[in-house]
Each structure stands twice: as C-alpha cells, then as structure tokens.
CSV table of C-alpha atoms and ligand atoms in Angstrom, one decimal:
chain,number,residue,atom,x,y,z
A,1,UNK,CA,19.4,14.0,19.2
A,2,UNK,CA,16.2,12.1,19.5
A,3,UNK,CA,14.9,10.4,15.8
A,4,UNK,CA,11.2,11.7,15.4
A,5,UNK,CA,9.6,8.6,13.9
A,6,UNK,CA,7.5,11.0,12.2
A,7,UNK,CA,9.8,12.1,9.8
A,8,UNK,CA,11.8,9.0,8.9
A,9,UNK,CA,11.5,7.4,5.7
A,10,UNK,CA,9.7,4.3,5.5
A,11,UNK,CA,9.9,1.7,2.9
A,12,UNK,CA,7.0,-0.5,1.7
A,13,UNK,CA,7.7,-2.9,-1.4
A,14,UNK,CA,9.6,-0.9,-4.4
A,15,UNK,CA,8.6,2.3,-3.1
A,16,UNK,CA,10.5,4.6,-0.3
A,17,UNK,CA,8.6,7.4,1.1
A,18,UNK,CA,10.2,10.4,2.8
A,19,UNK,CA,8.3,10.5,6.0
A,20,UNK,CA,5.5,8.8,7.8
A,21,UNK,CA,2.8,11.4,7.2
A,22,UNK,CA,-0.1,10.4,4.2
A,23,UNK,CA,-2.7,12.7,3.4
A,24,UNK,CA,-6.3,11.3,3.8
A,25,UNK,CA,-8.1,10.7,0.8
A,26,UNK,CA,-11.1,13.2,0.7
A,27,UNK,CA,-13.4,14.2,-1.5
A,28,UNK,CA,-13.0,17.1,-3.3
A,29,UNK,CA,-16.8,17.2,-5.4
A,30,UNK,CA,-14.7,19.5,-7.3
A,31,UNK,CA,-15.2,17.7,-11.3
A,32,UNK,CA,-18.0,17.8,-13.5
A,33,UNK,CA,-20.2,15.6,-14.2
A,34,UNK,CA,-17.6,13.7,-16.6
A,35,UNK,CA,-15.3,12.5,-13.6
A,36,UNK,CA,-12.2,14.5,-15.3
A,37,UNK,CA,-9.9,15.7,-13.1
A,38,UNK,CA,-10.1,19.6,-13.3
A,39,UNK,CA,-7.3,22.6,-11.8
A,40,UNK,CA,-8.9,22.6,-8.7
A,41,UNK,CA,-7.4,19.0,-7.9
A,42,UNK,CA,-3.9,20.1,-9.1
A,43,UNK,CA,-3.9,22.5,-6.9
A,44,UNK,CA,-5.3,21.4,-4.3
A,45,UNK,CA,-3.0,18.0,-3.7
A,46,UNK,CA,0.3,19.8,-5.2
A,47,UNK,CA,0.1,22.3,-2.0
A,48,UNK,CA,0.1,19.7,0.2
A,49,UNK,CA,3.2,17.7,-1.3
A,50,UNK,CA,5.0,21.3,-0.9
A,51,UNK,CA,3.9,21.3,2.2
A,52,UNK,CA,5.7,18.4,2.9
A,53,UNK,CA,3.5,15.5,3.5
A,54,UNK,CA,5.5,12.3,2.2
A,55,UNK,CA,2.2,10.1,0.4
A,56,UNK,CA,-1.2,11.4,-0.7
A,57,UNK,CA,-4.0,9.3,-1.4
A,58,UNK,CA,-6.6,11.2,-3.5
A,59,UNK,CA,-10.1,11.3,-3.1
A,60,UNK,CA,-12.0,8.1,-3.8
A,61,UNK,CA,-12.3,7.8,-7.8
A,62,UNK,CA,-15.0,5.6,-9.1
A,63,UNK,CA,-14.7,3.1,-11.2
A,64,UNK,CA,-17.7,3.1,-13.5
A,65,UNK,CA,-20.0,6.2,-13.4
A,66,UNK,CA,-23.0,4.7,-11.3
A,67,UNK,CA,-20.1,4.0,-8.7
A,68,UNK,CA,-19.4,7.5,-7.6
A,69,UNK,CA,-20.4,9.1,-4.4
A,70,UNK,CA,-22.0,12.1,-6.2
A,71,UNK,CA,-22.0,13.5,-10.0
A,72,UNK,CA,-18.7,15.7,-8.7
A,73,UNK,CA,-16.4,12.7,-8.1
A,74,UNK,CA,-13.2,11.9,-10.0
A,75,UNK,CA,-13.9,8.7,-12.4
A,76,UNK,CA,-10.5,6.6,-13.8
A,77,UNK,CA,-14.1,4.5,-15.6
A,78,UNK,CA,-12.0,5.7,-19.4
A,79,UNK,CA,-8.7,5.8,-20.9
A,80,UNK,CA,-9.2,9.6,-21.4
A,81,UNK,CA,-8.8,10.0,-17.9
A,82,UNK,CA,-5.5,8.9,-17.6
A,83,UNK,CA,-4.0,12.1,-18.9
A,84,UNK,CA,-5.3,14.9,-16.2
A,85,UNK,CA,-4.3,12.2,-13.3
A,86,UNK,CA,-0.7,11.6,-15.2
A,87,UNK,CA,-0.1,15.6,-14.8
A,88,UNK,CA,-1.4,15.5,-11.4
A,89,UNK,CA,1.1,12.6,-10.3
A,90,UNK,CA,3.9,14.3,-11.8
A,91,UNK,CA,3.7,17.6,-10.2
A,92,UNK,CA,3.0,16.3,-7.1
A,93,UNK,CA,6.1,13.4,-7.3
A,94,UNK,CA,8.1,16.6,-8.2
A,95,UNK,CA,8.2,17.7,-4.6
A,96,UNK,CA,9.1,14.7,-3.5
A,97,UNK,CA,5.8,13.3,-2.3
A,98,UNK,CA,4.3,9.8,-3.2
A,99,UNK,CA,1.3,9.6,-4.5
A,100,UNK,CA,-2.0,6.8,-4.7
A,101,UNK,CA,-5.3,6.8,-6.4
A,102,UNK,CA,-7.8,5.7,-4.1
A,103,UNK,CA,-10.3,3.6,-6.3
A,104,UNK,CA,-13.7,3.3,-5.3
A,105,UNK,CA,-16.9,2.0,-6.6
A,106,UNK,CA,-20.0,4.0,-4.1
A,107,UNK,CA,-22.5,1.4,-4.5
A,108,UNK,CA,-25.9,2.0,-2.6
A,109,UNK,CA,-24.6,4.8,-1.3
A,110,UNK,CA,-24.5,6.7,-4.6
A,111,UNK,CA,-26.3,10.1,-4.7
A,112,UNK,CA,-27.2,10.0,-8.6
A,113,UNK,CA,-30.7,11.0,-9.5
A,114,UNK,CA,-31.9,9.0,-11.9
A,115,UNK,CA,-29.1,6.3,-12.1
A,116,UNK,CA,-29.7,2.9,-11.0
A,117,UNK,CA,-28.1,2.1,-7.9
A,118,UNK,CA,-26.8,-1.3,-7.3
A,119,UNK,CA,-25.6,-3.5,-3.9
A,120,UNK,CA,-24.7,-6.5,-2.9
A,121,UNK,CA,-28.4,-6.7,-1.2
A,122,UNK,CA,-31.3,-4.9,-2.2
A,123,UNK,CA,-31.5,-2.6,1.0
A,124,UNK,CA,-31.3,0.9,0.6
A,125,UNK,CA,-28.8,3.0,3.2
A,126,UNK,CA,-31.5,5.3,4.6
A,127,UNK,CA,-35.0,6.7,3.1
A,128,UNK,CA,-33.5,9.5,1.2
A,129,UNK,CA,-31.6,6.9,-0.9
A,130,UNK,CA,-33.7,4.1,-3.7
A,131,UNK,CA,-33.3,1.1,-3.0
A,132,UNK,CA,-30.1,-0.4,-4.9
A,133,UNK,CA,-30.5,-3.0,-7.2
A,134,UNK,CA,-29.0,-6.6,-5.8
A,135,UNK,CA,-26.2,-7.4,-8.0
A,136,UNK,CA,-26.0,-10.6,-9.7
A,137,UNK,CA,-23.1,-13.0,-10.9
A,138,UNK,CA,-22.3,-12.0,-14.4
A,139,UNK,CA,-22.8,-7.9,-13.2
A,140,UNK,CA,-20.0,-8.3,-10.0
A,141,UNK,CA,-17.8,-10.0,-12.5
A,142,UNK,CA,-18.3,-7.1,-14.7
A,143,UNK,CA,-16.9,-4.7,-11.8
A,144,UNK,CA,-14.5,-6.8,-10.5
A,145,UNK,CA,-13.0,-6.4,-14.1
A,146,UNK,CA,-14.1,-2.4,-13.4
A,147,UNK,CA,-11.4,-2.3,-10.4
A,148,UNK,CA,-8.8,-3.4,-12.4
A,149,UNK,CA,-9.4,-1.6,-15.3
A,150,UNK,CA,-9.3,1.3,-13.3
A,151,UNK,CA,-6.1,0.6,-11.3
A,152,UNK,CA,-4.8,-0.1,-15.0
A,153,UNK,CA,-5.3,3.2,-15.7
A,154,UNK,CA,-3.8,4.7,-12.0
A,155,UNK,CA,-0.3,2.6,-12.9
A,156,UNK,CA,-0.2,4.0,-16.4
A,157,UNK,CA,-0.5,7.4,-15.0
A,158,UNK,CA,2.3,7.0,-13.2
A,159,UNK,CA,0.9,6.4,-9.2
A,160,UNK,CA,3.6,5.1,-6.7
A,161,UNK,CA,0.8,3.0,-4.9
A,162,UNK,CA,-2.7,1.8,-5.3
A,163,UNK,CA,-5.7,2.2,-2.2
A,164,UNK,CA,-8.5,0.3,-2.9
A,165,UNK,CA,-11.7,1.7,-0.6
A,166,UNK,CA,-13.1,-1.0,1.2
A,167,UNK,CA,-14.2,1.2,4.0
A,168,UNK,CA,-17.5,3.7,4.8
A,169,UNK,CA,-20.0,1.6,4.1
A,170,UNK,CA,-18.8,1.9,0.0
A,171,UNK,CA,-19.5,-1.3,-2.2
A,172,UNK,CA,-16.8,-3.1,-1.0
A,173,UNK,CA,-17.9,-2.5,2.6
A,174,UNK,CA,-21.2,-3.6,1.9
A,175,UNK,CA,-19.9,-7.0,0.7
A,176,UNK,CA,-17.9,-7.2,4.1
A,177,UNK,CA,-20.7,-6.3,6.8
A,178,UNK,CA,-23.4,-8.0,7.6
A,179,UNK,CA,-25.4,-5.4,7.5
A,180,UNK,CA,-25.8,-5.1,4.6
A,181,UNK,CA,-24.9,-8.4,3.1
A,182,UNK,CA,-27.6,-10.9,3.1
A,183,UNK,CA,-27.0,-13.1,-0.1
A,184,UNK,CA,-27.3,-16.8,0.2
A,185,UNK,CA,-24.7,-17.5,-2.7
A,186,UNK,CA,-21.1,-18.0,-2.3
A,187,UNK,CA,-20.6,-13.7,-2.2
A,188,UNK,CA,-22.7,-14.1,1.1
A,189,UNK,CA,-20.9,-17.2,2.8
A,190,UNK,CA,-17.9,-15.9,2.3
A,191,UNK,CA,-18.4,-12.1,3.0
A,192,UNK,CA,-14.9,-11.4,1.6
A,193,UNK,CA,-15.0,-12.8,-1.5
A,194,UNK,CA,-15.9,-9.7,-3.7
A,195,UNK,CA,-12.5,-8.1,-1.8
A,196,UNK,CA,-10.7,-10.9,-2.9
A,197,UNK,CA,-11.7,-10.9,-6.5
A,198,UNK,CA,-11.2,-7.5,-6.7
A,199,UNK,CA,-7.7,-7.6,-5.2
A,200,UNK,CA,-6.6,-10.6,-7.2
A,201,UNK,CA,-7.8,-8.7,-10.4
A,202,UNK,CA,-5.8,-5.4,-9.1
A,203,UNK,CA,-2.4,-7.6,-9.1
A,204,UNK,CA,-3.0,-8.5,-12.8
A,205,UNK,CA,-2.4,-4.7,-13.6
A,206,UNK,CA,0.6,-4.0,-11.4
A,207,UNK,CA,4.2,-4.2,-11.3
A,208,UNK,CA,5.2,-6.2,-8.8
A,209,UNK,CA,7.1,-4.0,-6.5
A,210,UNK,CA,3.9,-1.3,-6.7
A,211,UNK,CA,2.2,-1.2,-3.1
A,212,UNK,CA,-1.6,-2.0,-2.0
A,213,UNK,CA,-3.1,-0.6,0.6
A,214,UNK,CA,-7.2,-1.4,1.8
A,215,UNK,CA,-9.2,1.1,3.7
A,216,UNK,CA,-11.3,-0.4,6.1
A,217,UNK,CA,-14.1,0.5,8.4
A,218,UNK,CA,-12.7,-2.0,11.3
A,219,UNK,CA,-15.9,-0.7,13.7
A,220,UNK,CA,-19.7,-0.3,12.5
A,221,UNK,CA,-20.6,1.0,15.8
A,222,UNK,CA,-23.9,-0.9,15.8
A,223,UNK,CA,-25.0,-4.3,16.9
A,224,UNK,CA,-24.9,-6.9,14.7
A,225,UNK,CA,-21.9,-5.1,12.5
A,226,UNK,CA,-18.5,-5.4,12.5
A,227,UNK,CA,-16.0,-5.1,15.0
A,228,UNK,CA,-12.1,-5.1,14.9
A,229,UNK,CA,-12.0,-8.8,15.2
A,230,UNK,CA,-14.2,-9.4,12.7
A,231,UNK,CA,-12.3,-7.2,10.2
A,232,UNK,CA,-9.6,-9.3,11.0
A,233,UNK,CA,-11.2,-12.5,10.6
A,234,UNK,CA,-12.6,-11.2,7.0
A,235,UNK,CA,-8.9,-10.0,6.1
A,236,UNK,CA,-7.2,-13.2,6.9
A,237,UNK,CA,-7.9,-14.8,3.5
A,238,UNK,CA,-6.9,-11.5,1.8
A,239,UNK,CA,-3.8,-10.8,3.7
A,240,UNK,CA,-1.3,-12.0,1.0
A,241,UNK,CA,-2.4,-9.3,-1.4
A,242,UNK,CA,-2.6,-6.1,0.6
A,243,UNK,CA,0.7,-4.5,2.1
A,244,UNK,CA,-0.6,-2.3,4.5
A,245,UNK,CA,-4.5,-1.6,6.0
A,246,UNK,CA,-5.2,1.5,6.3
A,247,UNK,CA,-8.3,1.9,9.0
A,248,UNK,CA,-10.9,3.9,10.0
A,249,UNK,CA,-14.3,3.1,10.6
A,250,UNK,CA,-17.9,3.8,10.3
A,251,UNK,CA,-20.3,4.5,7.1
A,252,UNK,CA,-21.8,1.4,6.8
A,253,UNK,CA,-25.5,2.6,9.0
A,254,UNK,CA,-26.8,6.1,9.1
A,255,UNK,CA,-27.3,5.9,12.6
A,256,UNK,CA,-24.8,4.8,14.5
A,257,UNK,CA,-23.4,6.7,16.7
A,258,UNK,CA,-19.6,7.6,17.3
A,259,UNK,CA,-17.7,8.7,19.8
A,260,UNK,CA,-15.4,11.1,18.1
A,261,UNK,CA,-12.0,11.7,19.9
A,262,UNK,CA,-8.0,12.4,19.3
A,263,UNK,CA,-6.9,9.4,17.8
A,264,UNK,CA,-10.3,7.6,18.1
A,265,UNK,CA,-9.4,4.9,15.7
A,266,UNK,CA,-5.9,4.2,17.0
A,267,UNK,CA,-6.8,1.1,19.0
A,268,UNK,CA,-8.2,-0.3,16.0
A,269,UNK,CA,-5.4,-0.2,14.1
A,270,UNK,CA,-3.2,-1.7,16.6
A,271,UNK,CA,-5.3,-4.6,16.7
A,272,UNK,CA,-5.0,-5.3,12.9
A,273,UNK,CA,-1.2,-4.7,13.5
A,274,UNK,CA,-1.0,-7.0,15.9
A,275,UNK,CA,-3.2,-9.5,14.6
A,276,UNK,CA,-2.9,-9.5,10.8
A,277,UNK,CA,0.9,-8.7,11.2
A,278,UNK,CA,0.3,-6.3,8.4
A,279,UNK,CA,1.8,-2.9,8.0
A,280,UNK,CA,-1.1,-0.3,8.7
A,281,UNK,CA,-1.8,3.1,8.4
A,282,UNK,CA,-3.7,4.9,11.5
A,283,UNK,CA,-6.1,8.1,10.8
A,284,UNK,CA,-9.0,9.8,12.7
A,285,UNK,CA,-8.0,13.5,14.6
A,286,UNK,CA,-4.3,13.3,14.4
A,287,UNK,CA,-3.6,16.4,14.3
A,288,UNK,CA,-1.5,16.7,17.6
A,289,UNK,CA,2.1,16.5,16.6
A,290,UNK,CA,2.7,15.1,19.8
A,291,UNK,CA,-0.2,12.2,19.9
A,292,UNK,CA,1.1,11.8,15.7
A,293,UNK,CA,4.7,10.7,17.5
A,294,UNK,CA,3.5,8.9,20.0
A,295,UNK,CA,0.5,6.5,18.2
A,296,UNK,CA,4.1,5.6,16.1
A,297,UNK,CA,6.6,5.3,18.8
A,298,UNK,CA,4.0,2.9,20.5
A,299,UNK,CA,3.9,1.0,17.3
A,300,UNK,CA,0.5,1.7,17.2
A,301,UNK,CA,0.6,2.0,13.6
A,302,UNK,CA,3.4,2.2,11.0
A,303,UNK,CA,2.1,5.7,9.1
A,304,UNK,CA,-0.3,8.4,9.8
A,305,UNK,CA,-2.5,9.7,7.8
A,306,UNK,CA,-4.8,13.8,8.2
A,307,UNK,CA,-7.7,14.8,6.6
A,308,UNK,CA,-9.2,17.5,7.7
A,309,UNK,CA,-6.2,19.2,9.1
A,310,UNK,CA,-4.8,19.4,5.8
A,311,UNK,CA,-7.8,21.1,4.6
A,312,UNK,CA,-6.8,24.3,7.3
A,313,UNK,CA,-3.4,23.8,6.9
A,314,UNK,CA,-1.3,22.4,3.8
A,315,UNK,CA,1.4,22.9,5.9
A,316,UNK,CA,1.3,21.0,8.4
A,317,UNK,CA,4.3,18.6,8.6
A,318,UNK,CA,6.9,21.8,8.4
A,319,UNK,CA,4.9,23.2,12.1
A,320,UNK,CA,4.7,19.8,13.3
A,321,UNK,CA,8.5,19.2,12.6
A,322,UNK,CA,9.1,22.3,14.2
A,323,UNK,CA,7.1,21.8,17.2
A,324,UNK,CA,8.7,18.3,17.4
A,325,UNK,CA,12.2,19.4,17.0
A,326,UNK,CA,13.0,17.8,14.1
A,327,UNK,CA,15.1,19.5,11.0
A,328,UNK,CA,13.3,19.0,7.9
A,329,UNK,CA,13.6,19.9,4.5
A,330,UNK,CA,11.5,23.3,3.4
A,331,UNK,CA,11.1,23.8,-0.5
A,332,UNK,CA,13.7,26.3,-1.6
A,333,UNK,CA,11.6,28.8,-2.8
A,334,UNK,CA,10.3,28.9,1.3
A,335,UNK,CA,13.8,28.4,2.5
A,336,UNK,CA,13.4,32.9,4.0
A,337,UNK,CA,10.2,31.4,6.3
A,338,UNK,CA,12.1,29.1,7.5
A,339,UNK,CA,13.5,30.5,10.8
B,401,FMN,C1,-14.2,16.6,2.9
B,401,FMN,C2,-13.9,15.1,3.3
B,401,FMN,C3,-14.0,14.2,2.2
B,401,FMN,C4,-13.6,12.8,2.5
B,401,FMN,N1,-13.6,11.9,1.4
B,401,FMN,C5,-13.1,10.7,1.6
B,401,FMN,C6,-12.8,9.8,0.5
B,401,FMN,O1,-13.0,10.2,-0.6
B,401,FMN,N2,-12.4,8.6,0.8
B,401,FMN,C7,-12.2,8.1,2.1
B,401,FMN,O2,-11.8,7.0,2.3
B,401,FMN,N3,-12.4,9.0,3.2
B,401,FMN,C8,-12.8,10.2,3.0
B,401,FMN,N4,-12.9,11.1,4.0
B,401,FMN,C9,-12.5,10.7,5.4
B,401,FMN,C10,-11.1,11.1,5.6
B,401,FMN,O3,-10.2,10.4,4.8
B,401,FMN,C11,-10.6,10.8,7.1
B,401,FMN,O4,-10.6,9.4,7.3
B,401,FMN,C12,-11.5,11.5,8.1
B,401,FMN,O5,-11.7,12.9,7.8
B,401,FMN,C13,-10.9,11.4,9.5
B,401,FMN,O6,-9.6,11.9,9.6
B,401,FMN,P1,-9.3,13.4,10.1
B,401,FMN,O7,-9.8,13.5,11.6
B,401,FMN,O8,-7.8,13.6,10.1
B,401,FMN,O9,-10.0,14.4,9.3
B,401,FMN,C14,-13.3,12.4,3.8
B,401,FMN,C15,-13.3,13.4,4.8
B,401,FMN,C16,-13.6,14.7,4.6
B,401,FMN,C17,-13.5,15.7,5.7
C-alpha cells in the first residue's frame, strides 16, 4: 500500500512527532486583559490534538504587555503564567500531540489604547494606529532579554518546541523589512540583527535537543519589501539557530494586495527549502487532503500546517486520512465512529 507522507512521523532534533500535520497558530482574543490563559484555550487546542493533528503552535503570546496584538492576547511576560500554559501542554501531550508556544512581541502593530507603542522606526502601520516609539539600544536589549524570558517560561511549562514570530509585519518583521526599518545604526545595516539577538538569547533557555522554528513573511507584496530571496539572504546569518522556517507571508503594509489561492505560499517555502537547506513548514489554504499530499511528496515542504480549517473542523486529519486511504489511529473513546 502507498505511504501517505502525511501521516508519517517526522523527527526534528529530540523531538518525534506523529504525523506531518501542525496546527496554525491563531489568535484566539479569548484572555483578559491579564494575558492568563483561560478554559476557552484548553478547550479549544485539546480538540484539536484529539482530533489528531500531530503539533500545535498556539496563538502568538507576547512577551511583555505593550507587545500584544490586542488586550485579549495570551502573555508568558510573568512567572504566574507558567501554570495555566503547563496544564494546557499536558492535556494536549496526552493525546499524543506536540505542542509549541509561539512567542511574539506585536510591536507597532499593537491595538492598546493608551499604551505606548514602540518600533524599530518611528512609522506608524496605518492612520488608525499612533505612531510607535523608535526603540533605542538599552530598550531592544531589554526585549531581547523579554524573548528569552518568555521562552524560559514556555520550556518550564513543559512545550516540546519553541516558534518565535518573526512574520506579519510583528516586531521582529519590522526589524527584517525595509519597510519599515529605516535606522542608521548597526540594527538598520544589518536588518537581521534583532532576529539574531533574540535567537541567540532563546538558546540560553533551552535544552539542547528542544526545536526552533521562525515564522516568516517570505513576500510583502509591495515594492520595495521583501521578497523570497531576500528572506533568504536575511536568514543566512541566522540559519544555525533555527531548525525549521515556517513561512507565510504578508502583514508588514496595510495595503498590499494578495492574491489568495490553494497553497498560495507553497512556492515560497520551496524556495527557502531549497536555498537555506532548512527544514520548513508550508501553510496558507491547505485544506485539500489531496494538494496537503502532494506540496509534501513534491518536497515542497517537510510539514503542513491549517488554520482556519481547524477552526470548522477539529477533525480534520481523521477525514483527511480517510479520504487519503490511510489507516490512522482514532481516540478510543471514538473508536464506534470510526467505520
Ligand atoms: C483567527 C486567526 C488568528 C490568527 N492568529 C495568528 C497568530 O497568532 N500568529 C500567526 O503567526 N498567525 C496567525 N494567523 C494566521 C494563520 O496562522 C495562518 O497562517 C493563516 O490563517 C493561513 O492559513 P489557513 O489558510 O490554513 O487559514 C491567524 C489566522 C486566523 C484566521
């Protein structure tokens, strides 16, 4: 019988995961204004490890206050959060599943009234945002040391894997692009440089066979921006201290426009494959078990991660199985739905 490449186990460092099918990170605006993890989450990603998925990455989680999205984002920014994420990782590694905190810091893209907003440049992302404060020296050392504080606090909750968001125009991002980077100092002639702080500050809190993945936007879709060559160019110097990319694109403009399509971010994951020679993790409209196969049997990409399917249906890699002919393991309690 034919091996679906979607449902075999794939290794990265110490860490062995089931199948090849991650669950997007995404946003839940589900805590209060405290960042603390609340039912809702619980929920919410333990049905989708019982629904088989083999990794998921939760929702970006900010790693000082002023660094979330919106006042309803999970924070790891304290040590009293590590408890509601600890009980969180272990229900969801009882079913077998994998799971990774995506950390995140929002920068000028934080919706906070009345908190100041900081960037790596002092331009704002469109008129209904202020206009950040540009960071200087002594402030991006303090959230360098944020990142790794907070990915502290991730291993000692018990996470399989670490994803640090360095995609959708986030603070990270905005270091990258030129958009939206126009320092003179050595953060703006070498573009990468916050990344690379922030990574080498993430190894000092974890054990060594513990995986990092980046999310990256590899395509700003505007003039000027970044394309997937010039992902790869800015990743080159990082490349020792990530073990897989996981890319998507977009986030960094307001306007630019995107043509939205099954698997519309597939090519630009192949090219970081191929060029970087770096594991990485393909995502963007998926949802077709069929294209899922194929964008791996093409060694498009190594793993695939859903979003938005996920949301309609937590079951999705049981169907998929099934429509791909593949035997896989149900929970026992769902063992009569089965056949
Ligand atoms: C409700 C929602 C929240 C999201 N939040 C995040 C997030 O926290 N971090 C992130 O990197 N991407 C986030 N995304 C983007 C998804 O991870 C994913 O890349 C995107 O939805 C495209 O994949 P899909 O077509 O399978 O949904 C979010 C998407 C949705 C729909």
């Amino acid at each position: 019988m034919k091996k679906i490449r979607l449902f075999e186990p794939y290794s990265l460092k110490g860490v062995d995961f089931k199948n090849r099918v991650a669950m997007a990170p995404m946003c839940q605006y589900s805590a209060e204004n405290d960042g603390i993890l609340q039912d809702w989450h619980r929920v919410h990603y333990t049905s989708r490890a019982i629904g088989q998925v083999g990794m998921i990455i939760t929702e970006a989680t900010a790693v000082e206050p002023r660094g979330r999205i919106s006042g309803h984002d999970l924070g790891i920014w304290d040590d009293a959060m590590i408890a509601p994420f600890s009980d969180l990782v272990r229900q969801v590694q009882s079913h077998g599943c994998k799971i990774g905190i995506q950390i995140s810091h929002a920068g000028r893209k934080a919706a906070l009234p009345g908190e100041t907003i900081v960037a790596p440049s002092s331009i704002p992302f469109s008129d209904q945002f202020p206009v950040p404060v540009e960071l200087i020296e002594s402030e991006i050392r303090i959230i360098v040391s944020a990142f790794g504080n907070g990915v502290r606090r991730a291993v000692e909750a018990g996470v399989d894997f670490i994803e640090i968001h360095g995609a959708h125009g986030y603070l990270i991002n905005q270091f990258l692009s030129p958009l939206t980077n126009k320092r003179v100092d050595a953060y703006g002639e070498d573009r990468s440089l916050f990344l690379k702080q922030v990574l080498e500050e993430v190894h000092k809190h974890i054990p060594k066979e513990m995986p990092v993945f980046l999310r990256v936007s590899a395509e700003d879709y505007v003039e000027g921006g970044i394309h997937p060559e010039e992902i790869c160019r800015l990743l080159e110097s990082v490349k020792k201290l990530i073990d897989l990319v996981h890319v998507s694109s977009g986030g960094v403009v307001e306007n630019a426009v995107i043509k939205f399509f099954p698997g519309y971010q597939v090519a630009f994951a192949e090219t970081i494959k191929k060029q970087l020679q770096l594991p990485v993790m393909a995502v963007g409209m998926l949802e077709s078990p069929e294209l899922a196969e194929k964008t791996l049997n093409n060694e498009e990409a190594d793993l695939i991660a859903l979003g938005r399917e996920l949301l309609r249906n937590p079951y999705w890699p049981l169907q998929a199985a099934k429509t791909l002919g593949e035997d896989i393991k149900w929970p026992e309690a769902y063992q009569r739905a089965k056949t």
